[in-house]
PDB file of C-alpha atoms in Angstrom:
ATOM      1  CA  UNK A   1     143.666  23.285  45.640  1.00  0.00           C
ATOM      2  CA  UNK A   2     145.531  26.074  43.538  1.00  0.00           C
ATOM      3  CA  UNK A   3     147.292  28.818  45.786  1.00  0.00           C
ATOM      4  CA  UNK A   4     148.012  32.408  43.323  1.00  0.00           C
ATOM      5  CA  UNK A   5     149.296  35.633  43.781  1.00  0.00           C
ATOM      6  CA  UNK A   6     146.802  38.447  43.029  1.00  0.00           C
ATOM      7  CA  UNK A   7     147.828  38.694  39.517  1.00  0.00           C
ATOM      8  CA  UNK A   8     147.878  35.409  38.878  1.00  0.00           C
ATOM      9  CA  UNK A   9     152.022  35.587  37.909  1.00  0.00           C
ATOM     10  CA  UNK A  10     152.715  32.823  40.251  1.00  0.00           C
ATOM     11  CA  UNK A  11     150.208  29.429  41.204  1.00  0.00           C
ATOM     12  CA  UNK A  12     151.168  26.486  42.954  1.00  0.00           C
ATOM     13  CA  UNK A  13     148.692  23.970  43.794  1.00  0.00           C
ATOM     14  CA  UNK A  14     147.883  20.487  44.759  1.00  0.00           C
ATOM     15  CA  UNK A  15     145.334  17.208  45.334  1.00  0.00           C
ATOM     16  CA  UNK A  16     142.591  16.581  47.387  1.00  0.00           C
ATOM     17  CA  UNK A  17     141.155  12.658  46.895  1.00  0.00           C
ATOM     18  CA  UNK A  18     137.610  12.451  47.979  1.00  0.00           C
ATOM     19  CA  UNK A  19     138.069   8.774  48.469  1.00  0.00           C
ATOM     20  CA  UNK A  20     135.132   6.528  50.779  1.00  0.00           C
ATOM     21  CA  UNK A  21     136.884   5.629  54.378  1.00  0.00           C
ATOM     22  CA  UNK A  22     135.707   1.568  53.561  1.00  0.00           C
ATOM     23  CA  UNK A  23     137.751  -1.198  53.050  1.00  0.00           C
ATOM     24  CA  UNK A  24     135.473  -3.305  50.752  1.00  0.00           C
ATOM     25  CA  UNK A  25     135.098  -0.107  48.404  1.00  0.00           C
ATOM     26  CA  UNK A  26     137.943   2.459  47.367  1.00  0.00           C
ATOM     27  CA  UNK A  27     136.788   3.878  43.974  1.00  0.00           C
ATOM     28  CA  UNK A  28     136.203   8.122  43.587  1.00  0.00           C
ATOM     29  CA  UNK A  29     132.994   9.577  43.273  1.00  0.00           C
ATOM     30  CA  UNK A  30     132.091  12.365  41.103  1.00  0.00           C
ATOM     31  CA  UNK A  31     132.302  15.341  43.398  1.00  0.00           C
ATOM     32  CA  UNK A  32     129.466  17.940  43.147  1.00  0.00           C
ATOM     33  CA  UNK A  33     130.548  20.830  45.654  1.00  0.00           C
ATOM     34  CA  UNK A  34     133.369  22.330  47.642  1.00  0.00           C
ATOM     35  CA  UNK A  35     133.990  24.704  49.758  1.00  0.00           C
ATOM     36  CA  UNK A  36     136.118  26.121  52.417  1.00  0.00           C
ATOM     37  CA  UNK A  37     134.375  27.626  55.524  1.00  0.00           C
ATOM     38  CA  UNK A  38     135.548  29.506  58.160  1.00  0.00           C
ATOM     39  CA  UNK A  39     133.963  28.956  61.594  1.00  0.00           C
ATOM     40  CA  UNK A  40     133.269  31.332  64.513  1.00  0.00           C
ATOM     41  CA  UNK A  41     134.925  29.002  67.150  1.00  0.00           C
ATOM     42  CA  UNK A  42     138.399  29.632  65.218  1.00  0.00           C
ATOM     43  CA  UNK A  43     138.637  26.440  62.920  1.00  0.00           C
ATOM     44  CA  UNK A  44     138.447  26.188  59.338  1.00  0.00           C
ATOM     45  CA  UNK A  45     137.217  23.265  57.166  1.00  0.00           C
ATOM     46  CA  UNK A  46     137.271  22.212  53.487  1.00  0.00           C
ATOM     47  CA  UNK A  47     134.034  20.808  52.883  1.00  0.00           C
ATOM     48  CA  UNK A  48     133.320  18.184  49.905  1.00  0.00           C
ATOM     49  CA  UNK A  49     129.741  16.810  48.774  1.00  0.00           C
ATOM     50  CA  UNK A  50     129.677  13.802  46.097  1.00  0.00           C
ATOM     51  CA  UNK A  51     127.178  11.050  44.487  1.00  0.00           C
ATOM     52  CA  UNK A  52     128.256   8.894  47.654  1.00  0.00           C
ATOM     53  CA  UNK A  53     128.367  11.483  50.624  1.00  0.00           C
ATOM     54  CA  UNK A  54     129.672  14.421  52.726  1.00  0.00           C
ATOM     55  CA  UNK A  55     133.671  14.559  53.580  1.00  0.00           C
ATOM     56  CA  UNK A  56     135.659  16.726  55.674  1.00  0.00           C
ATOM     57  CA  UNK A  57     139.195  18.305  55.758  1.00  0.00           C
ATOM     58  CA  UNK A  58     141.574  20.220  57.518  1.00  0.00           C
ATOM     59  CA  UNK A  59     141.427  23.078  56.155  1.00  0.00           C
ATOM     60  CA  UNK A  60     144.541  22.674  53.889  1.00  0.00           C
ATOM     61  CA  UNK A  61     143.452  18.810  53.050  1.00  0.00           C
ATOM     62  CA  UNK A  62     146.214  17.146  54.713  1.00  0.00           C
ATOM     63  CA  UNK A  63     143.743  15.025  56.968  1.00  0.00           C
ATOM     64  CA  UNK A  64     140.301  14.072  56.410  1.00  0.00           C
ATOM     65  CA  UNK A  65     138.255  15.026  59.967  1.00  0.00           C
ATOM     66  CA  UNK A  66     135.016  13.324  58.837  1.00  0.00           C
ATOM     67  CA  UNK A  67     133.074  11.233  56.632  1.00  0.00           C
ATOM     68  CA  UNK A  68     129.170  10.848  56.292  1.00  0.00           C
ATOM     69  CA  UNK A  69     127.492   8.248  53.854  1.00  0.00           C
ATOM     70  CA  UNK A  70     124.255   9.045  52.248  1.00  0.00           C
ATOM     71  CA  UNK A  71     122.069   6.129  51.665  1.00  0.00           C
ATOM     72  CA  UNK A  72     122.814   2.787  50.885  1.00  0.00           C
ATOM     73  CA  UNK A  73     123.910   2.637  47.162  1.00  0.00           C
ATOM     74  CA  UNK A  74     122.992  -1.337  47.102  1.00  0.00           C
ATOM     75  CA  UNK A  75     118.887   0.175  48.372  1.00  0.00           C
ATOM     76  CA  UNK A  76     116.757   0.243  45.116  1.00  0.00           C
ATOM     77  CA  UNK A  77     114.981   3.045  46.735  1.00  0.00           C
ATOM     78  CA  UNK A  78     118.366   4.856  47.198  1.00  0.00           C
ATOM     79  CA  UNK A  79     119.641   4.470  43.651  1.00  0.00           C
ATOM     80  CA  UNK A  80     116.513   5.763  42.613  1.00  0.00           C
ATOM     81  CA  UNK A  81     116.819   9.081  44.391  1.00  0.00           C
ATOM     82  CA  UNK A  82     120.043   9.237  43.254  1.00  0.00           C
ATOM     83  CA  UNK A  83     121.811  10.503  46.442  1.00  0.00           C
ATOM     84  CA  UNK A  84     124.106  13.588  46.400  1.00  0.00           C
ATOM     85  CA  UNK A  85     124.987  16.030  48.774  1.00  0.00           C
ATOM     86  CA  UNK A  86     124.624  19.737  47.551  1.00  0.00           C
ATOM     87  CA  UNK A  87     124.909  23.076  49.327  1.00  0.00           C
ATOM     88  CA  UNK A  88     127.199  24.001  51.902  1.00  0.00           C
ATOM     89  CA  UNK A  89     127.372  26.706  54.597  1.00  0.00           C
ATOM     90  CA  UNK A  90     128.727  27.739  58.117  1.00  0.00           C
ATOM     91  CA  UNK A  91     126.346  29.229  60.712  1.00  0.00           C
ATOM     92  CA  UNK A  92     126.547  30.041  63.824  1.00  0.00           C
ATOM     93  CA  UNK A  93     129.544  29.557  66.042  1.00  0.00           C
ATOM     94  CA  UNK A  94     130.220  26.051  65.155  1.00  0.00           C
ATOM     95  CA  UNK A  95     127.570  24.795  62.752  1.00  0.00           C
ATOM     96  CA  UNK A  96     127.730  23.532  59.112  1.00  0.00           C
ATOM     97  CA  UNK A  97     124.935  22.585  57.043  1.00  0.00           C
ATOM     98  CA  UNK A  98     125.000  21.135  54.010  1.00  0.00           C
ATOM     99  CA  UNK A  99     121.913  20.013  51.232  1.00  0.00           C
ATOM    100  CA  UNK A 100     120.527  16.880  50.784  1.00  0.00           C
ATOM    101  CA  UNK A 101     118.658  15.376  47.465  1.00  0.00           C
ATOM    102  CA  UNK A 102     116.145  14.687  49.649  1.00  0.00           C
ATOM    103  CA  UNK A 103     115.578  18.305  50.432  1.00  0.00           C
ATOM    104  CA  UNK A 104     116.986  17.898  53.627  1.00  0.00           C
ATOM    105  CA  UNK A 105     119.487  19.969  55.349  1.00  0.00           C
ATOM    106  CA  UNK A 106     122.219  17.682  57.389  1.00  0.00           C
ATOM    107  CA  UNK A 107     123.260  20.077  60.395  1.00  0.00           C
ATOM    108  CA  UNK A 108     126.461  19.223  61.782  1.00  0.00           C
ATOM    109  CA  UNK A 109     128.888  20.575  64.988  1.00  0.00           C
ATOM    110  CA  UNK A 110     132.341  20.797  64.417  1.00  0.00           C
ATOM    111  CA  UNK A 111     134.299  21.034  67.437  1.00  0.00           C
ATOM    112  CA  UNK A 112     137.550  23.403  67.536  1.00  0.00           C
ATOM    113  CA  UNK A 113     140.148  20.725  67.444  1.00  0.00           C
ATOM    114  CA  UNK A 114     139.637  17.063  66.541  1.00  0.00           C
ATOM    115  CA  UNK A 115     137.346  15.076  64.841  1.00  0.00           C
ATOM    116  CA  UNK A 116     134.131  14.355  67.295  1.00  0.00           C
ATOM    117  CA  UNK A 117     132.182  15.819  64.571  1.00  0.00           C
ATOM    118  CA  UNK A 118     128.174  14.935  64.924  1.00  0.00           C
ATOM    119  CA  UNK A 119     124.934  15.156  62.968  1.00  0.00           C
ATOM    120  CA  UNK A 120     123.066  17.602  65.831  1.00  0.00           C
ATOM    121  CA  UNK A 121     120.246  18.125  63.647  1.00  0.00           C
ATOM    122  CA  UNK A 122     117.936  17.488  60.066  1.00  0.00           C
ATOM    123  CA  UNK A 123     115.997  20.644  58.391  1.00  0.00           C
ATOM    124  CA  UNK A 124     113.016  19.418  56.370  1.00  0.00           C
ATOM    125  CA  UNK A 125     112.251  22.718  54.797  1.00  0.00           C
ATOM    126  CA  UNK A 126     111.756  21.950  51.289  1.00  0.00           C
ATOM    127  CA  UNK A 127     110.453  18.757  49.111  1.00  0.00           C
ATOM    128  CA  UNK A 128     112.810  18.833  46.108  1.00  0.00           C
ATOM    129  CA  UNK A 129     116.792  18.190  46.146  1.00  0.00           C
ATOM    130  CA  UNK A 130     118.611  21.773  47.861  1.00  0.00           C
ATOM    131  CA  UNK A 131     120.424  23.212  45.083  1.00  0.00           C
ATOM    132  CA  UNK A 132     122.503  26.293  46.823  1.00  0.00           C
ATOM    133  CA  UNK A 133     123.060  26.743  50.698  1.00  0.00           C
ATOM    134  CA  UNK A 134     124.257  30.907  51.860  1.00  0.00           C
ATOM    135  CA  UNK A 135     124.678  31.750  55.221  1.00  0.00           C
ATOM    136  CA  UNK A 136     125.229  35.518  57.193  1.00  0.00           C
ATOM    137  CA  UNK A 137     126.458  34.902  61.240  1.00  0.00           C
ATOM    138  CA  UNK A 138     123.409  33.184  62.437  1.00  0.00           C
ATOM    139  CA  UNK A 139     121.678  32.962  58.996  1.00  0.00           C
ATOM    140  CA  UNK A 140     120.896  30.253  56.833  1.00  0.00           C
ATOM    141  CA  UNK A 141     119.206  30.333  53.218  1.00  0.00           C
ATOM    142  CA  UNK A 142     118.556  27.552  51.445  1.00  0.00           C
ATOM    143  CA  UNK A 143     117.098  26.868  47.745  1.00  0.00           C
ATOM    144  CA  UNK A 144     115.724  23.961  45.636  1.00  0.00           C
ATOM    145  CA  UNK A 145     114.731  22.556  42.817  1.00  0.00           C
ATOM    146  CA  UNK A 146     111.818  24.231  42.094  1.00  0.00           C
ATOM    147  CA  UNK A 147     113.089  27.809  42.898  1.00  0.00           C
ATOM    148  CA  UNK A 148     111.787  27.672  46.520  1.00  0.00           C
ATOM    149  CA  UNK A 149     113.785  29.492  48.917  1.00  0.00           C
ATOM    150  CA  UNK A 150     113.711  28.996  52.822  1.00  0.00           C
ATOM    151  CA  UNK A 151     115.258  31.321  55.365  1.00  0.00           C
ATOM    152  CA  UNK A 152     116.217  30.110  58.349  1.00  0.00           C
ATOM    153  CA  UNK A 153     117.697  31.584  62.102  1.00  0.00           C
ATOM    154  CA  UNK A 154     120.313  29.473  64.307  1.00  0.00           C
ATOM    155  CA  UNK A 155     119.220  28.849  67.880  1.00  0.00           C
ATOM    156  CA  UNK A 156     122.137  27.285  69.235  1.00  0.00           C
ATOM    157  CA  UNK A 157     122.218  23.755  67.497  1.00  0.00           C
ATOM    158  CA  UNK A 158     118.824  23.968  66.208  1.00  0.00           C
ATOM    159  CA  UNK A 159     117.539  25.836  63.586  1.00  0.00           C
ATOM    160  CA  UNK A 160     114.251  27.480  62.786  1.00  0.00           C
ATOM    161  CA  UNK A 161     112.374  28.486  59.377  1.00  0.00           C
ATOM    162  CA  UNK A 162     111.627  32.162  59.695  1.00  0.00           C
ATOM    163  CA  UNK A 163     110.650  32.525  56.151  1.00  0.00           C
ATOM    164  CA  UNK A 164     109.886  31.456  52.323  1.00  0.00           C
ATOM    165  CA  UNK A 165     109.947  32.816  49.173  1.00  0.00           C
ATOM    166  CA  UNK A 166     108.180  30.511  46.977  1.00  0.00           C
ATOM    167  CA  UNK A 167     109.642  29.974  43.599  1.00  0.00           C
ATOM    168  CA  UNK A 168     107.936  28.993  39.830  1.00  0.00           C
ATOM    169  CA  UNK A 169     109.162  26.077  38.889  1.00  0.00           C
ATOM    170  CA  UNK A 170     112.822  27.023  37.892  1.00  0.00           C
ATOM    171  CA  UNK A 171     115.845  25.901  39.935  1.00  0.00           C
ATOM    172  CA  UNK A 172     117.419  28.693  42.050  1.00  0.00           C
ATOM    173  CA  UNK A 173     121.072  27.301  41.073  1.00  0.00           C
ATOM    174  CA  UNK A 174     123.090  29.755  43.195  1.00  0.00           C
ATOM    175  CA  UNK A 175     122.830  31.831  46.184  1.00  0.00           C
ATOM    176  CA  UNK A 176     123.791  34.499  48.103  1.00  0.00           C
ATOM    177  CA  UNK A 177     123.490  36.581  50.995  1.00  0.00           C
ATOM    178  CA  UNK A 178     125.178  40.412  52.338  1.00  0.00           C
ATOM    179  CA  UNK A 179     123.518  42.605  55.062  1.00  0.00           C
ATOM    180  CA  UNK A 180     120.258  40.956  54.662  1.00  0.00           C
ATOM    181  CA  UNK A 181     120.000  41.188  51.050  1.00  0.00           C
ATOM    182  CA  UNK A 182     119.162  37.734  49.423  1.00  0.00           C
ATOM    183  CA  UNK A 183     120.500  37.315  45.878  1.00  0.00           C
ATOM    184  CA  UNK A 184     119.146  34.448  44.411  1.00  0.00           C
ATOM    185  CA  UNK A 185     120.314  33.018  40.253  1.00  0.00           C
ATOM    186  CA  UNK A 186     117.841  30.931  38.333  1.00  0.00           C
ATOM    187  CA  UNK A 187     118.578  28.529  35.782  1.00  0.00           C
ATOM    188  CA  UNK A 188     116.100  30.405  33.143  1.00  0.00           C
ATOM    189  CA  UNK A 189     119.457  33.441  33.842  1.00  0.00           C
ATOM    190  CA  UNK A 190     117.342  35.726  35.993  1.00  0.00           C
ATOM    191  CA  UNK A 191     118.754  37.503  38.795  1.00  0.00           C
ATOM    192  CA  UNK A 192     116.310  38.198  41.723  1.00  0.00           C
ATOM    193  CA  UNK A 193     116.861  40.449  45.046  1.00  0.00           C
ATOM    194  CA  UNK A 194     115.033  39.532  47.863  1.00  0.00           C
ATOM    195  CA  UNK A 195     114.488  41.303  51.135  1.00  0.00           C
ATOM    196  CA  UNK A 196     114.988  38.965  53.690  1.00  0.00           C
ATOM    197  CA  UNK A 197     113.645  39.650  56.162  1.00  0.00           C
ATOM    198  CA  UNK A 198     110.093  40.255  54.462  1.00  0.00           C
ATOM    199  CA  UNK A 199     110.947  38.416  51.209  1.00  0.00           C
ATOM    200  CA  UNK A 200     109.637  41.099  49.110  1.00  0.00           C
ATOM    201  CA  UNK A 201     111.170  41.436  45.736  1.00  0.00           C
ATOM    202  CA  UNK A 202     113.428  44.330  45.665  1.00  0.00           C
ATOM    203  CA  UNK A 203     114.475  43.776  41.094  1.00  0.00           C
ATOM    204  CA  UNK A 204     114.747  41.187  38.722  1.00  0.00           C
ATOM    205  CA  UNK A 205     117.474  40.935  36.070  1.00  0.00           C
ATOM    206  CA  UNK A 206     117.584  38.998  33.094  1.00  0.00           C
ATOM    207  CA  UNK A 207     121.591  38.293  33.703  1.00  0.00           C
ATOM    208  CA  UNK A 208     122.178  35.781  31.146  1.00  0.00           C
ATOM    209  CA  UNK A 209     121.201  34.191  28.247  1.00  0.00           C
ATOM    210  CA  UNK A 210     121.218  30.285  30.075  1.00  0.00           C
ATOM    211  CA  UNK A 211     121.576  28.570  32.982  1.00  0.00           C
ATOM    212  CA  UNK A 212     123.224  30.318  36.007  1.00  0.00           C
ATOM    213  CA  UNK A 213     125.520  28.040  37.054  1.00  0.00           C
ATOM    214  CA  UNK A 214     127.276  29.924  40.010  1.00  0.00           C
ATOM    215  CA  UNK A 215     127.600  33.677  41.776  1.00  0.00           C
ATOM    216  CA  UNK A 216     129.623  35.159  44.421  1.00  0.00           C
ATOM    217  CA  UNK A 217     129.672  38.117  46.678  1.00  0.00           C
ATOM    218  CA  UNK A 218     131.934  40.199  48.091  1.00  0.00           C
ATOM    219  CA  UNK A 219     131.265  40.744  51.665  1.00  0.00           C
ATOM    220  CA  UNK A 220     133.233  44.289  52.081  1.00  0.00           C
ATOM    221  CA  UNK A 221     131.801  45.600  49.156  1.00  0.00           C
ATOM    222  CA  UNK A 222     128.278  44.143  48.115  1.00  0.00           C
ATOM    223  CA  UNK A 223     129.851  43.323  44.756  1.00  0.00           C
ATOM    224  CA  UNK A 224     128.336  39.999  43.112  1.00  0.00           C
ATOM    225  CA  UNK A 225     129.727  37.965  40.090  1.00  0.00           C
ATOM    226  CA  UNK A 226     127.984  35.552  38.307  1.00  0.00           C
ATOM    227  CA  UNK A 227     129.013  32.902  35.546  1.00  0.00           C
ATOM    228  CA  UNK A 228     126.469  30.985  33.178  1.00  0.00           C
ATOM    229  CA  UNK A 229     126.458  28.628  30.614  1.00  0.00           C
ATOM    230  CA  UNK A 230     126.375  31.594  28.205  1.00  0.00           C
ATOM    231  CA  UNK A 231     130.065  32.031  28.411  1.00  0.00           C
ATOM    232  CA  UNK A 232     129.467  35.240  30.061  1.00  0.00           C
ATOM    233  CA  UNK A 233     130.956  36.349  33.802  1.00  0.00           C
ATOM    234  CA  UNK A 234     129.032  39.732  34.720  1.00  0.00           C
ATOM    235  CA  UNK A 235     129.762  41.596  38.347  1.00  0.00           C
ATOM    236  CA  UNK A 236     126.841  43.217  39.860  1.00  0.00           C
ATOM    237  CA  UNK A 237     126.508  45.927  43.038  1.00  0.00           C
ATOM    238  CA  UNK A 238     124.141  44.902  45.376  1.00  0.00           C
ATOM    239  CA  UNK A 239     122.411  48.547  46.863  1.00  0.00           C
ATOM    240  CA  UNK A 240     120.628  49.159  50.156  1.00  0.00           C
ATOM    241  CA  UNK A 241     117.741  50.965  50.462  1.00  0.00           C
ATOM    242  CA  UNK A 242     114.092  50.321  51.761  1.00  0.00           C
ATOM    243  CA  UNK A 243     113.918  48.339  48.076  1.00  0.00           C
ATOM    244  CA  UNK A 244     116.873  46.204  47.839  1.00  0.00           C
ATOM    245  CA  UNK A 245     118.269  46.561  43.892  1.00  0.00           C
ATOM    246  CA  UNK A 246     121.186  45.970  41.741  1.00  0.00           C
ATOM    247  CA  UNK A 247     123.266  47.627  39.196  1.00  0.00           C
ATOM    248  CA  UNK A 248     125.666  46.042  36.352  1.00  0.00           C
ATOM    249  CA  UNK A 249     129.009  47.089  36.499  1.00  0.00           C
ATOM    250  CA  UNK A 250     131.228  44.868  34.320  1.00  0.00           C
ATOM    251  CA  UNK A 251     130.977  41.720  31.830  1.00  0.00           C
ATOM    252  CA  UNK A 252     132.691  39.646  30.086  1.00  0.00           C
ATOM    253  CA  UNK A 253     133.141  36.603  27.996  1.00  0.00           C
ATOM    254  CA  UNK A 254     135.595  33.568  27.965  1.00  0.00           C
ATOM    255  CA  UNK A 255     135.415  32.126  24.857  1.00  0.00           C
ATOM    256  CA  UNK A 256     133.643  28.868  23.974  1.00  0.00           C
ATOM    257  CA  UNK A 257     133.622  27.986  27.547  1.00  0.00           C
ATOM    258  CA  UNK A 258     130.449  27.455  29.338  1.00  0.00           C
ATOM    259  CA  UNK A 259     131.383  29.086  32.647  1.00  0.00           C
ATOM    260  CA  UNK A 260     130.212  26.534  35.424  1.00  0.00           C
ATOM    261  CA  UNK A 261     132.206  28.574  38.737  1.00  0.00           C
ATOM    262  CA  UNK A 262     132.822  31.833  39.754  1.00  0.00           C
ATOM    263  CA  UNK A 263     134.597  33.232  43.303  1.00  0.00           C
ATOM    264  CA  UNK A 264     136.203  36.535  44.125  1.00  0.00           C
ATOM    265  CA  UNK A 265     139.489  36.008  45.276  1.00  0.00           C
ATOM    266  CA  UNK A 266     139.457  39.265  47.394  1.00  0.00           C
ATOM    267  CA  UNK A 267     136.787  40.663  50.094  1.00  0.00           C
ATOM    268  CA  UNK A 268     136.215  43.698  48.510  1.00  0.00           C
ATOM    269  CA  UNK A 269     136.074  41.943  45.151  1.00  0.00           C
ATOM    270  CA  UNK A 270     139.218  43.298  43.102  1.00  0.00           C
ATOM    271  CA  UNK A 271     140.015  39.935  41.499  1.00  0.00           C
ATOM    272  CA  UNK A 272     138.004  36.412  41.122  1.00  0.00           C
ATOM    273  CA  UNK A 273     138.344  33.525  39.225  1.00  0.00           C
ATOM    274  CA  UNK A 274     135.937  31.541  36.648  1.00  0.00           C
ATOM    275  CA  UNK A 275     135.958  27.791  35.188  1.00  0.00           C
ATOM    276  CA  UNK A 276     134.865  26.268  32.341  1.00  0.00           C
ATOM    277  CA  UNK A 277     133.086  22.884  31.924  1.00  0.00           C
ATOM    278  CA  UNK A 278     135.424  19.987  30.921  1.00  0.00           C
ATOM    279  CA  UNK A 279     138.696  22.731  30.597  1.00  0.00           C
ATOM    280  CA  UNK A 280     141.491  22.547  33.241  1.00  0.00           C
ATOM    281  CA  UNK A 281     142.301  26.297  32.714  1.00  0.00           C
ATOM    282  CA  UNK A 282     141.352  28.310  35.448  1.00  0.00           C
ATOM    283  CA  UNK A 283     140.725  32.179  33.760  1.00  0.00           C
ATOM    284  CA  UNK A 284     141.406  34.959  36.142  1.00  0.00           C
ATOM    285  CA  UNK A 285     140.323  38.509  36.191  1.00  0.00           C
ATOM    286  CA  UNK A 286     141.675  41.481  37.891  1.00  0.00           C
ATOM    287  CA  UNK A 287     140.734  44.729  38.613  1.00  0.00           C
ATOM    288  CA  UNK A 288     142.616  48.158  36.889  1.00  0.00           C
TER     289      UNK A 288
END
């Protein structure tokens, strides 16, 4: 957990262990998400998905709040799905969801204080592993595998497809949603905006040269950034209109990094930060 100024002139950080809560077992898992979420009812959590489950934080890490397996690793037919947890999101008032390999979509109600946290409800919405999870107050969008994309409206604990945009075969590897624009990365480096409440393609951009690894959006501003395996970071407006669309505005490259995660470190989007695969530097950008 690193903690910056704006310009990046002074960083402290420190440790979070994602360590299973079992006595016969104590080794790390390979973690494949995090993320912190803040929560209508006033609390926030640091969410973290590995090969071995879902864990939960305060939202500094200085106590773990909850812990939820997935699968038996000793099952044959678990090993063989491989189980991972990937995609998380807050919706609702007290609701976060995060992606299964299975496709599935684990709802879970945090309370305000304490840790009676509970599994209120499963989303089978899609048959291949979730890739990405994005969320807007009571909306949920969800991706996979295959490029599918499911949207989906909170009813109190439950919560109920409304829509999906069917994909071709490439993985949607990172979404994201502002005032009901869907913004959706492939792994082939497209771009696509989606409408969503019709689902009707509002553009298509070829972003990048590879894989789309991660993208962000501002919420004041509409503002997206997006990292790939290209060693490019490129930062997009989102436009409203009866068409949704989107213009470039800035790129970038870090050099012989392949960018694997990208977040604006501000709400309207003035500064973010990008990582590399296997690097420890964190490369930040402000802007002039």
């Amino acid at each position: 957990m690193v903690s910056s100024t704006t310009d990046g002139s002074q960083v402290t950080h420190k440790q979070v262990i994602f360590k299973e809560p079992s006595a016969t077992q104590q080794g790390t898992s390979m973690i494949m998400q995090t993320k912190w979420l803040s929560l209508k009812n006033g609390r926030s959590v640091l969410v973290l998905t590995s090969l071995k489950g879902i864990q939960m934080f305060e939202y500094d890490g200085s106590a773990m709040i909850y812990w939820h397996a997935l699968g038996d690793v000793s099952n044959s037919e678990a090993v063989e799905h491989n189980n991972f947890g990937r995609g998380i999101a807050a919706v609702g008032d007290s609701l976060v969801c995060v992606g299964t390999q299975k496709g599935d979509i684990l709802v879970f109600d945090i309370p305000p204080k304490g840790t009676n946290v509970s599994v209120v409800h499963t989303c089978q919405g899609h048959k291949q592993a979730i890739c990405y999870l994005a969320s807007e107050d009571d909306m949920l969008v969800s991706s996979d595998e295959d490029g599918n994309i499911s949207v989906w409206k909170a009813f109190g604990t439950n919560l109920q497809k409304n829509l999906q945009i069917n994909g071709h075969g490439e993985p949607c590897s990172s979404l994201g949603i502002w005032k009901g624009i869907i913004v959706a990365a492939y792994g082939n480096g497209q771009i696509n905006v989606y409408d969503s409440t019709t689902g009707k393609l509002g553009a298509t951009v070829n972003a990048h040269a590879r894989w789309i690894n991660a993208i962000d959006v501002a919420m004041d501003t509409g503002l997206v950034v997006s990292c790939s395996e290209d060693s490019f970071v490129r930062v997009w407006q989102l436009v409203k209109g009866n068409t949704p669309s989107i213009e470039f505005k800035f790129g970038d490259s870090v050099t012989d990094q392949q960018l694997v995660g990208v977040q604006f470190l501000h709400p309207a989007g003035k500064g973010f930060c990008v990582a590399g695969y296997d690097s420890s530097d964190l490369n930040f950008f402000v802007q002039s």
